[in-house]
Amino acid sequence: MEGKHNLEERVQHLENRVRYLESKLQMIQPEKVADEKAANFTHDIPVSKTDSVIEPKENNVIEWDVLIFQKILPRLFIFVFIIGVLWGFKAASDYGYLTATVKILLGFITAIAFVIIGIRQLKQGRTVLGQVLVGGAIPILMLTTFTMHQLYDMTGPEVAFLLNIIWIGLGLFFTYKYKSQSIGIVSAIGGVFVPFLIESTAPNIPVFVFYETLLYVLFIWLALRSRYIILYYLSAILLNIALLLFIIFAGVPENDKWLAVSPVLVQQIALLTGFIKTSYSLNKQAYTLFSSVLLSSLWLGVVLTDSESSIVFAIIALLYGVSFYYYQKDTVRAPIFIANALMGILFFVKMMSNELTIEMLIGSSLIYMYIAHKYKSLFHTLLGILTYFIGAISIIYKFIPAWISWEMLHWLVLIIATSYAIYYLANRRKEDYQTTMNIGVPYVSILLLAFTAMLSILLADNASESMERIIMSILWIIIAIAFMLVGKSLSIIQGKYIGAGILFLTLAKIILIDIYFVSVAVKALLFIILGIVGLLVSRAYYKK
């Protein structure tokens, strides 16, 4: 009875399960039928193959009316109008129609009218015209303040400076509110040069530094927030120009130079922070960051002493070195951090020991070469070529005066670094191997010939000129043999051809030049040595 009872329970459980599955199937079935009908409906519609791949084309036709009447004319003729107003004021003043007070009032009234009309145009949808009018009010206000202060002596420097700060604040406000980069550009240009429009016998350096630093930080923040790339560029460039002009023309005392150049470090921190915290136009930010370091380093090295500027360069190198350590896996940020750190080290070395600058240039070119390969960066490739070219040119024109000398070190570093670079580049990409070796091996041979030519003078010491020529020829023969041996052992096919070429060059030198300055015995010795070497080479590469 117990087995029969268990069997009935199992049957009941299966029946309940079947009912549950039937209810689920009834819920799914209508959706399936609808999907099949939709599939059949779409299947019955003929679809052209060409229709399935045709995408709407973008309309690249230039709208000349918009370009001319809405973009070019407002921007151009606002400047024409401002110039006309200035000339009108001058003409009226020359004829005695306007007093100084009236001219100043007209200047402020014109600026206010520009703002009111510009805002009205913006509200009516005429964006470009409205932005131009509002932006044009800022320089009118600055020029009016300048005229009131400098020409008519109506205000002191404090009031003029305060008014100009207010105008710059208006420019920032209008730039942010109406999303106009042009207003920001006008405000930035005017704001950076406001201190130079103020007449003062004793410039207040702390106020100048605070003003320029705050102005720069505000504009760089606004440029990154609103994605105004031109304003971003200008902010980076104009600060350096303003600081340099202030140091040159304001007569900054030696004790205050550190304070005067401190905005440079603030600039680097601000640019670096924006580069790290934002993701907008990272490549453009990277190039701006590099250009800013280069520009700042160039003029700081001029206005500061070697010991002072070396401290600044050490801080720059440390700042970007630490940044690279934390962002070394970032393929966009890490390469520029390396470039800036190397630049800081380069200028630091130049200030501390000018002779080691060449070694730093050659070493930097190798690092740039490695970074260019690792991060696939064309920018670092160009940097590597440029730094190597500067270093190589600086070395090539240096004669080696003694065995232990800076010039000897320069030449050895150049030859070793060049040989390694060619080996690295040739093995980096197999498809470029032959091209790299075809160019690189002859170039190294030329460097070695020039190097050994100077060594022959050192070896000859105070001996006769004929001895110097003999030593040079022997050294060249040794180089030829070395190229052949190294080429054969490393399977560098260019080695044997370069070696043979050097032998021919040595023979030509002996016949065309040396033969007229050496004795018969020396001629015999040179020809015997060269002949034996030539025959041995021929035998070594002889093929049946």
XYZ file of C-alpha atoms in Angstrom:
544
model
C 0.000 0.000 0.000
C 2.874 2.320 0.815
C 4.431 1.803 -2.672
C 1.099 2.492 -4.327
C 0.712 5.682 -2.273
C 4.176 6.928 -3.365
C 3.329 6.206 -7.000
C 0.129 8.268 -6.787
C 2.076 11.188 -5.273
C 4.569 11.060 -8.147
C 1.796 11.024 -10.768
C 0.106 13.969 -9.052
C 3.404 15.890 -9.018
C 3.948 15.244 -12.737
C 0.416 16.410 -13.569
C 0.967 19.638 -11.656
C 4.258 20.170 -13.501
C 2.588 19.632 -16.895
C -0.132 22.182 -16.073
C 2.547 24.741 -15.082
C 4.483 24.228 -18.320
C 1.288 24.515 -20.400
C 0.459 27.847 -18.781
C 3.972 29.176 -19.513
C 3.731 27.971 -23.116
C 0.422 29.808 -23.614
C 2.061 33.034 -22.406
C 5.007 32.691 -24.797
C 3.058 31.497 -27.864
C 1.368 34.834 -28.801
C 4.717 36.672 -28.750
C 6.287 33.997 -30.941
C 3.426 34.159 -33.456
C 3.678 37.934 -33.578
C 7.436 37.742 -34.140
C 6.968 35.213 -36.961
C 4.374 37.430 -38.644
C 6.656 40.400 -38.377
C 9.532 38.368 -39.780
C 7.387 37.160 -42.693
C 6.207 40.706 -43.334
C 9.707 42.114 -43.486
C 10.884 39.156 -45.503
C 8.262 39.844 -48.167
C 9.468 43.406 -48.645
C 12.166 43.508 -51.344
C 15.328 45.187 -50.086
C 17.892 46.495 -52.516
C 21.464 45.595 -51.697
C 22.602 49.041 -52.555
C 19.974 50.568 -50.278
C 21.310 48.629 -47.298
C 24.784 50.110 -47.536
C 24.032 53.643 -48.606
C 24.555 56.113 -45.772
C 23.515 59.738 -45.804
C 26.315 61.891 -47.055
C 27.408 64.920 -45.142
C 26.774 68.203 -46.838
C 30.201 69.813 -47.186
C 28.976 72.747 -49.274
C 30.240 76.056 -47.891
C 27.419 78.409 -46.973
C 28.962 81.630 -48.238
C 26.211 83.854 -46.860
C 26.770 82.513 -43.351
C 30.554 82.691 -43.675
C 30.678 86.239 -45.032
C 27.780 88.025 -43.365
C 27.603 86.211 -40.023
C 31.217 85.325 -39.271
C 33.705 87.467 -41.186
C 31.976 90.860 -41.360
C 31.112 91.256 -37.646
C 34.588 90.294 -36.448
C 36.380 92.457 -38.998
C 34.337 95.606 -38.828
C 34.146 95.779 -35.049
C 37.868 96.577 -35.129
C 37.299 99.011 -37.985
C 34.628 100.715 -35.901
C 36.853 100.962 -32.817
C 39.680 102.493 -34.869
C 37.209 104.931 -36.425
C 35.948 105.963 -32.993
C 39.503 106.612 -31.809
C 40.290 108.738 -34.855
C 36.985 110.542 -34.427
C 37.886 111.398 -30.858
C 41.272 112.648 -31.976
C 39.795 114.790 -34.746
C 37.174 116.269 -32.421
C 39.860 116.979 -29.851
C 42.120 118.653 -32.414
C 39.307 121.004 -33.473
C 38.378 121.739 -29.872
C 34.913 120.227 -30.016
C 35.428 117.762 -27.158
C 36.922 118.235 -23.745
C 38.807 115.471 -21.953
C 35.881 114.747 -19.657
C 33.431 114.471 -22.550
C 35.718 112.063 -24.432
C 36.044 109.811 -21.395
C 32.272 109.824 -20.874
C 31.684 109.003 -24.539
C 34.105 106.098 -24.261
C 32.233 104.572 -21.339
C 28.847 105.264 -22.966
C 29.985 103.560 -26.187
C 31.142 100.491 -24.253
C 27.865 100.293 -22.331
C 25.912 100.634 -25.584
C 27.951 97.809 -27.101
C 27.097 95.563 -24.158
C 23.369 96.378 -24.231
C 23.038 95.971 -28.010
C 25.180 92.837 -27.957
C 23.066 91.176 -25.279
C 19.924 92.054 -27.240
C 21.404 90.481 -30.390
C 22.291 87.345 -28.449
C 18.741 87.034 -27.173
C 17.432 87.374 -30.732
C 19.637 84.501 -31.920
C 22.315 86.549 -33.722
C 25.066 84.818 -31.791
C 28.207 85.916 -33.649
C 27.183 89.578 -33.929
C 26.163 89.691 -30.280
C 29.405 88.077 -29.106
C 31.471 90.509 -31.182
C 29.653 93.534 -29.758
C 29.927 92.349 -26.161
C 33.571 91.389 -26.667
C 34.332 94.730 -28.336
C 33.156 96.563 -25.226
C 36.053 95.153 -23.178
C 38.928 96.803 -25.144
C 36.933 100.056 -25.337
C 36.667 100.080 -21.540
C 40.389 99.331 -21.197
C 41.402 102.024 -23.701
C 39.127 104.555 -22.035
C 40.644 103.757 -18.642
C 44.141 103.994 -20.114
C 43.337 107.395 -21.653
C 41.799 108.644 -18.424
C 44.858 107.576 -16.428
C 47.839 108.101 -18.714
C 46.835 110.952 -21.031
C 44.573 113.110 -18.895
C 45.799 112.166 -15.414
C 42.251 111.975 -14.062
C 42.932 108.975 -11.834
C 45.837 107.486 -9.956
C 47.374 104.062 -10.629
C 45.309 102.372 -7.915
C 41.954 103.422 -9.370
C 43.042 102.615 -12.936
C 44.252 99.176 -11.883
C 41.019 98.471 -10.003
C 38.902 99.541 -12.995
C 40.872 97.302 -15.344
C 40.381 94.353 -12.997
C 36.634 95.035 -13.113
C 36.699 95.055 -16.935
C 38.594 91.752 -16.972
C 36.064 90.319 -14.550
C 33.290 91.394 -16.908
C 35.112 89.688 -19.761
C 35.351 86.463 -17.779
C 31.680 86.689 -16.842
C 30.553 87.324 -20.435
C 32.791 84.525 -21.720
C 31.270 82.055 -19.291
C 27.672 83.257 -19.605
C 27.499 83.556 -23.398
C 29.977 80.736 -24.150
C 32.089 82.975 -26.368
C 35.746 82.159 -26.867
C 36.308 85.449 -28.718
C 35.299 87.460 -25.640
C 37.684 85.357 -23.566
C 40.534 85.946 -26.016
C 40.030 89.720 -25.975
C 39.829 89.703 -22.182
C 42.932 87.526 -21.847
C 45.036 89.701 -24.148
C 43.897 92.852 -22.401
C 44.181 91.364 -18.942
C 47.744 90.148 -19.308
C 48.956 93.567 -20.419
C 46.894 95.704 -18.019
C 49.858 96.241 -15.629
C 51.811 97.815 -18.482
C 49.042 100.373 -19.032
C 49.438 101.686 -15.490
C 51.909 104.498 -14.906
C 53.922 103.908 -11.756
C 57.392 105.005 -10.684
C 57.771 102.081 -8.262
C 56.007 98.934 -9.542
C 54.450 96.768 -6.857
C 55.946 93.350 -7.589
C 53.784 91.279 -5.179
C 50.596 92.815 -6.617
C 51.798 92.167 -10.171
C 52.685 88.547 -9.407
C 49.401 87.894 -7.615
C 47.380 89.534 -10.397
C 49.075 87.686 -13.285
C 48.974 84.346 -11.463
C 45.298 84.644 -10.540
C 44.397 85.834 -14.034
C 46.228 82.940 -15.638
C 44.645 80.318 -13.373
C 41.164 81.723 -14.048
C 41.594 81.754 -17.810
C 43.144 78.291 -17.957
C 40.278 76.975 -15.825
C 37.733 78.662 -18.078
C 39.450 77.388 -21.237
C 39.487 73.786 -20.040
C 35.988 73.926 -18.618
C 34.493 75.407 -21.785
C 36.905 73.594 -24.153
C 38.308 76.789 -25.690
C 41.548 75.543 -27.188
C 42.695 78.908 -28.631
C 42.153 80.607 -25.275
C 44.098 77.736 -23.695
C 47.046 78.321 -26.027
C 47.016 82.084 -25.495
C 46.920 81.759 -21.729
C 50.049 79.611 -21.767
C 51.960 81.945 -24.091
C 50.877 85.363 -22.812
C 51.905 84.731 -19.210
C 55.500 84.062 -20.265
C 55.546 87.180 -22.430
C 54.128 89.345 -19.637
C 56.628 88.054 -17.062
C 59.593 88.483 -19.385
C 58.603 92.041 -20.333
C 58.031 92.956 -16.702
C 61.461 91.685 -15.638
C 63.180 93.477 -18.537
C 61.459 96.872 -18.378
C 60.360 97.203 -14.751
C 63.856 96.944 -13.331
C 63.168 94.105 -10.892
C 65.754 94.040 -8.077
C 67.850 90.911 -7.639
C 66.172 90.137 -4.325
C 62.721 90.079 -5.946
C 63.536 87.995 -9.035
C 62.391 84.788 -7.377
C 59.044 86.357 -6.620
C 58.752 87.721 -10.165
C 59.305 84.316 -11.807
C 57.221 82.297 -9.331
C 54.148 82.350 -11.646
C 56.096 80.031 -13.964
C 55.938 77.231 -11.417
C 52.266 77.973 -10.775
C 51.729 77.778 -14.531
C 53.364 74.369 -14.732
C 51.275 73.068 -11.837
C 48.073 74.456 -13.387
C 48.824 73.003 -16.820
C 49.844 69.693 -15.293
C 46.697 69.534 -13.158
C 44.494 70.234 -16.168
C 46.362 67.625 -18.193
C 45.869 64.991 -15.497
C 42.319 65.805 -14.405
C 40.690 66.408 -17.802
C 40.336 64.287 -20.927
C 39.665 67.067 -23.451
C 42.147 67.316 -26.378
C 44.891 65.504 -24.488
C 47.315 65.633 -27.414
C 46.933 69.404 -27.728
C 47.333 69.787 -23.987
C 50.457 67.628 -24.125
C 52.092 69.750 -26.818
C 51.142 72.932 -24.959
C 52.655 71.534 -21.773
C 55.899 70.725 -23.575
C 56.020 74.102 -25.345
C 55.399 75.903 -22.070
C 58.314 74.124 -20.385
C 60.584 74.878 -23.339
C 59.593 78.547 -23.582
C 59.855 79.116 -19.834
C 63.220 77.365 -19.633
C 64.697 79.476 -22.425
C 63.947 82.855 -20.890
C 64.503 81.780 -17.289
C 68.006 80.676 -18.235
C 68.648 84.219 -19.472
C 67.195 86.360 -16.675
C 68.342 84.198 -13.742
C 71.845 83.237 -12.705
C 73.091 79.711 -13.349
C 72.603 78.632 -9.747
C 69.125 80.187 -9.557
C 67.866 78.728 -12.819
C 69.331 75.310 -11.995
C 67.019 75.152 -8.961
C 63.995 75.908 -11.162
C 65.021 73.265 -13.700
C 65.581 70.708 -10.955
C 62.042 71.361 -9.664
C 60.616 70.970 -13.188
C 62.520 67.709 -13.722
C 61.368 66.378 -10.344
C 57.756 67.435 -10.945
C 57.478 65.612 -14.261
C 59.612 62.701 -13.135
C 57.183 61.991 -10.297
C 54.266 62.434 -12.709
C 55.761 59.836 -15.035
C 56.218 57.417 -12.138
C 52.497 57.528 -11.335
C 51.265 57.592 -14.958
C 53.835 55.412 -16.720
C 51.098 53.118 -18.077
C 49.196 56.030 -19.615
C 50.103 56.012 -23.318
C 49.142 59.685 -23.772
C 50.420 61.345 -20.610
C 53.549 59.301 -19.868
C 55.483 60.226 -23.057
C 55.097 63.965 -22.498
C 56.082 63.610 -18.849
C 59.323 61.962 -19.964
C 59.969 64.699 -22.528
C 59.462 67.468 -19.966
C 61.534 65.701 -17.313
C 64.386 65.246 -19.787
C 64.166 68.903 -20.749
C 64.417 69.929 -17.116
C 67.445 67.661 -16.657
C 69.016 69.004 -19.870
C 68.775 72.638 -18.771
C 69.898 71.698 -15.264
C 73.010 70.015 -16.644
C 73.678 73.008 -18.907
C 73.593 75.356 -15.933
C 75.786 73.130 -13.764
C 78.287 71.912 -16.392
C 78.014 73.256 -19.912
C 80.444 70.655 -21.300
C 78.150 67.779 -20.358
C 75.256 69.289 -22.298
C 76.332 67.474 -25.461
C 76.316 64.099 -23.702
C 72.875 64.942 -22.337
C 71.622 65.775 -25.832
C 72.901 62.513 -27.305
C 71.567 60.519 -24.362
C 68.177 62.230 -24.606
C 67.950 61.358 -28.290
C 68.357 57.660 -27.430
C 65.655 57.885 -24.762
C 63.315 59.673 -27.179
C 63.989 56.930 -29.718
C 62.988 54.266 -27.209
C 59.888 56.193 -26.090
C 58.840 56.768 -29.702
C 58.982 53.022 -30.317
C 57.249 52.073 -27.069
C 54.375 54.555 -27.325
C 54.244 54.812 -31.139
C 54.826 58.572 -30.897
C 55.786 60.602 -33.968
C 56.376 63.616 -31.715
C 59.125 61.820 -29.795
C 60.627 60.568 -33.045
C 60.994 64.172 -34.182
C 62.357 65.156 -30.766
C 64.947 62.383 -30.964
C 66.052 63.461 -34.444
C 66.271 67.118 -33.402
C 68.241 66.535 -30.196
C 70.622 64.134 -31.945
C 71.153 66.601 -34.790
C 71.975 69.440 -32.380
C 74.341 67.234 -30.392
C 76.049 65.768 -33.467
C 76.559 69.174 -35.103
C 78.044 70.496 -31.860
C 80.537 67.603 -31.795
C 81.512 67.403 -35.460
C 82.976 70.903 -35.427
C 85.078 70.203 -32.330
C 88.725 69.248 -32.866
C 90.312 66.844 -30.366
C 93.266 68.705 -28.789
C 94.420 66.009 -26.329
C 93.891 62.400 -25.332
C 92.151 63.388 -22.119
C 89.743 66.133 -23.064
C 86.034 66.911 -23.298
C 86.266 66.712 -27.085
C 87.563 63.142 -26.894
C 84.627 62.208 -24.656
C 82.164 63.915 -27.019
C 83.420 61.985 -30.035
C 83.449 58.634 -28.239
C 79.892 59.161 -26.967
C 78.716 60.177 -30.449
C 80.214 57.112 -32.161
C 79.040 54.616 -29.533
C 75.534 56.105 -29.274
C 75.155 56.276 -33.053
C 76.235 52.656 -33.480
C 73.774 51.504 -30.824
C 70.943 53.591 -32.304
C 71.470 52.083 -35.758
C 71.550 48.567 -34.306
C 68.347 49.242 -32.314
C 66.487 50.810 -35.232
C 67.543 48.075 -37.646
C 66.314 45.288 -35.379
C 63.142 47.070 -34.302
C 61.351 46.338 -37.561
C 62.632 43.570 -39.800
C 61.142 45.144 -42.925
C 63.258 48.284 -42.334
C 66.460 46.397 -41.562
C 68.178 46.775 -44.929
C 67.214 50.428 -45.347
C 68.494 51.319 -41.886
C 71.760 49.466 -42.391
C 72.275 50.922 -45.865
C 72.138 54.414 -44.378
C 73.543 53.797 -40.908
C 76.674 51.759 -41.636
C 78.143 54.284 -44.125
C 77.341 57.099 -41.682
C 79.225 55.353 -38.856
C 82.165 54.771 -41.192
C 82.336 58.509 -41.962
C 82.360 59.311 -38.241
C 85.143 56.786 -37.657
C 87.239 58.154 -40.512
C 86.935 61.696 -39.151
C 87.703 60.486 -35.621
C 90.799 58.516 -36.642
C 92.007 61.448 -38.758
C 92.206 63.491 -35.540
C 93.720 60.556 -33.658
C 96.516 60.376 -36.237
C 97.507 63.927 -35.329
C 97.640 62.995 -31.639
C 99.647 59.844 -32.387
C 102.105 61.704 -34.585
C 102.528 64.312 -31.848
C 105.413 66.558 -32.927
C 106.635 64.252 -35.687
C 106.766 65.223 -39.341
C 103.705 65.691 -41.517
C 104.592 62.588 -43.526
C 104.416 60.484 -40.341
C 100.968 61.874 -39.659
C 99.796 60.843 -43.133
C 101.245 57.345 -42.707
C 99.451 56.875 -39.381
C 96.172 58.094 -40.856
C 96.413 55.671 -43.785
C 97.245 52.772 -41.470
C 94.313 53.629 -39.190
C 91.973 53.767 -42.167
C 93.189 50.362 -43.329
C 92.538 48.999 -39.833
C 89.009 50.440 -39.938
C 88.401 48.803 -43.317
C 89.507 45.422 -41.987
C 87.378 45.898 -38.857
C 84.259 46.614 -40.924
C 84.806 43.454 -42.940
C 85.434 41.258 -39.912
C 82.487 42.628 -37.925
C 80.241 42.470 -40.973
C 81.145 38.841 -41.576
C 80.740 37.775 -37.950
C 77.391 39.577 -37.518
C 76.117 38.849 -41.040
C 76.059 42.549 -41.926
C 76.407 42.516 -45.682
C 77.129 46.257 -45.786
C 80.327 45.699 -43.775
C 82.341 44.188 -46.605
C 81.292 46.856 -49.088
C 82.091 49.686 -46.683
C 85.437 48.053 -45.900
C 86.264 47.765 -49.582
C 85.177 51.365 -50.103
C 87.503 52.566 -47.340
C 90.378 50.667 -48.959
C 89.677 52.414 -52.273
C 89.435 55.753 -50.451
C 92.771 55.127 -48.731
C 94.368 54.237 -52.058
C 92.980 57.413 -53.622
C 94.301 59.484 -50.709
C 97.766 57.987 -51.062
C 97.891 58.475 -54.841
C 96.321 61.922 -55.044
C 97.610 63.548 -51.844
C 100.184 61.631 -49.800
C 102.440 60.655 -52.684
C 103.654 64.242 -53.080
C 104.639 64.679 -49.422
C 106.330 61.401 -48.447
C 109.628 59.798 -49.332
C 110.068 56.865 -51.703
C 110.555 54.459 -48.795
C 107.285 55.570 -47.230
C 105.503 55.263 -50.572
C 106.795 51.722 -50.903
C 105.672 50.841 -47.370
C 102.167 52.225 -47.870
C 101.659 50.522 -51.214
C 102.964 47.192 -49.898
C 100.656 47.277 -46.865
C 97.658 48.347 -48.907
C 98.397 45.783 -51.626
C 98.680 42.907 -49.159
C 95.442 43.888 -47.451
C 93.643 44.179 -50.772
C 94.811 40.738 -51.893
C 93.839 39.138 -48.587
C 90.393 40.705 -48.790
C 90.006 39.478 -52.339
C 90.979 35.988 -51.263
C 88.620 36.035 -48.277
C 85.589 36.948 -50.401
C 86.586 34.984 -53.509
C 83.849 32.770 -54.903
C 84.389 29.938 -57.352
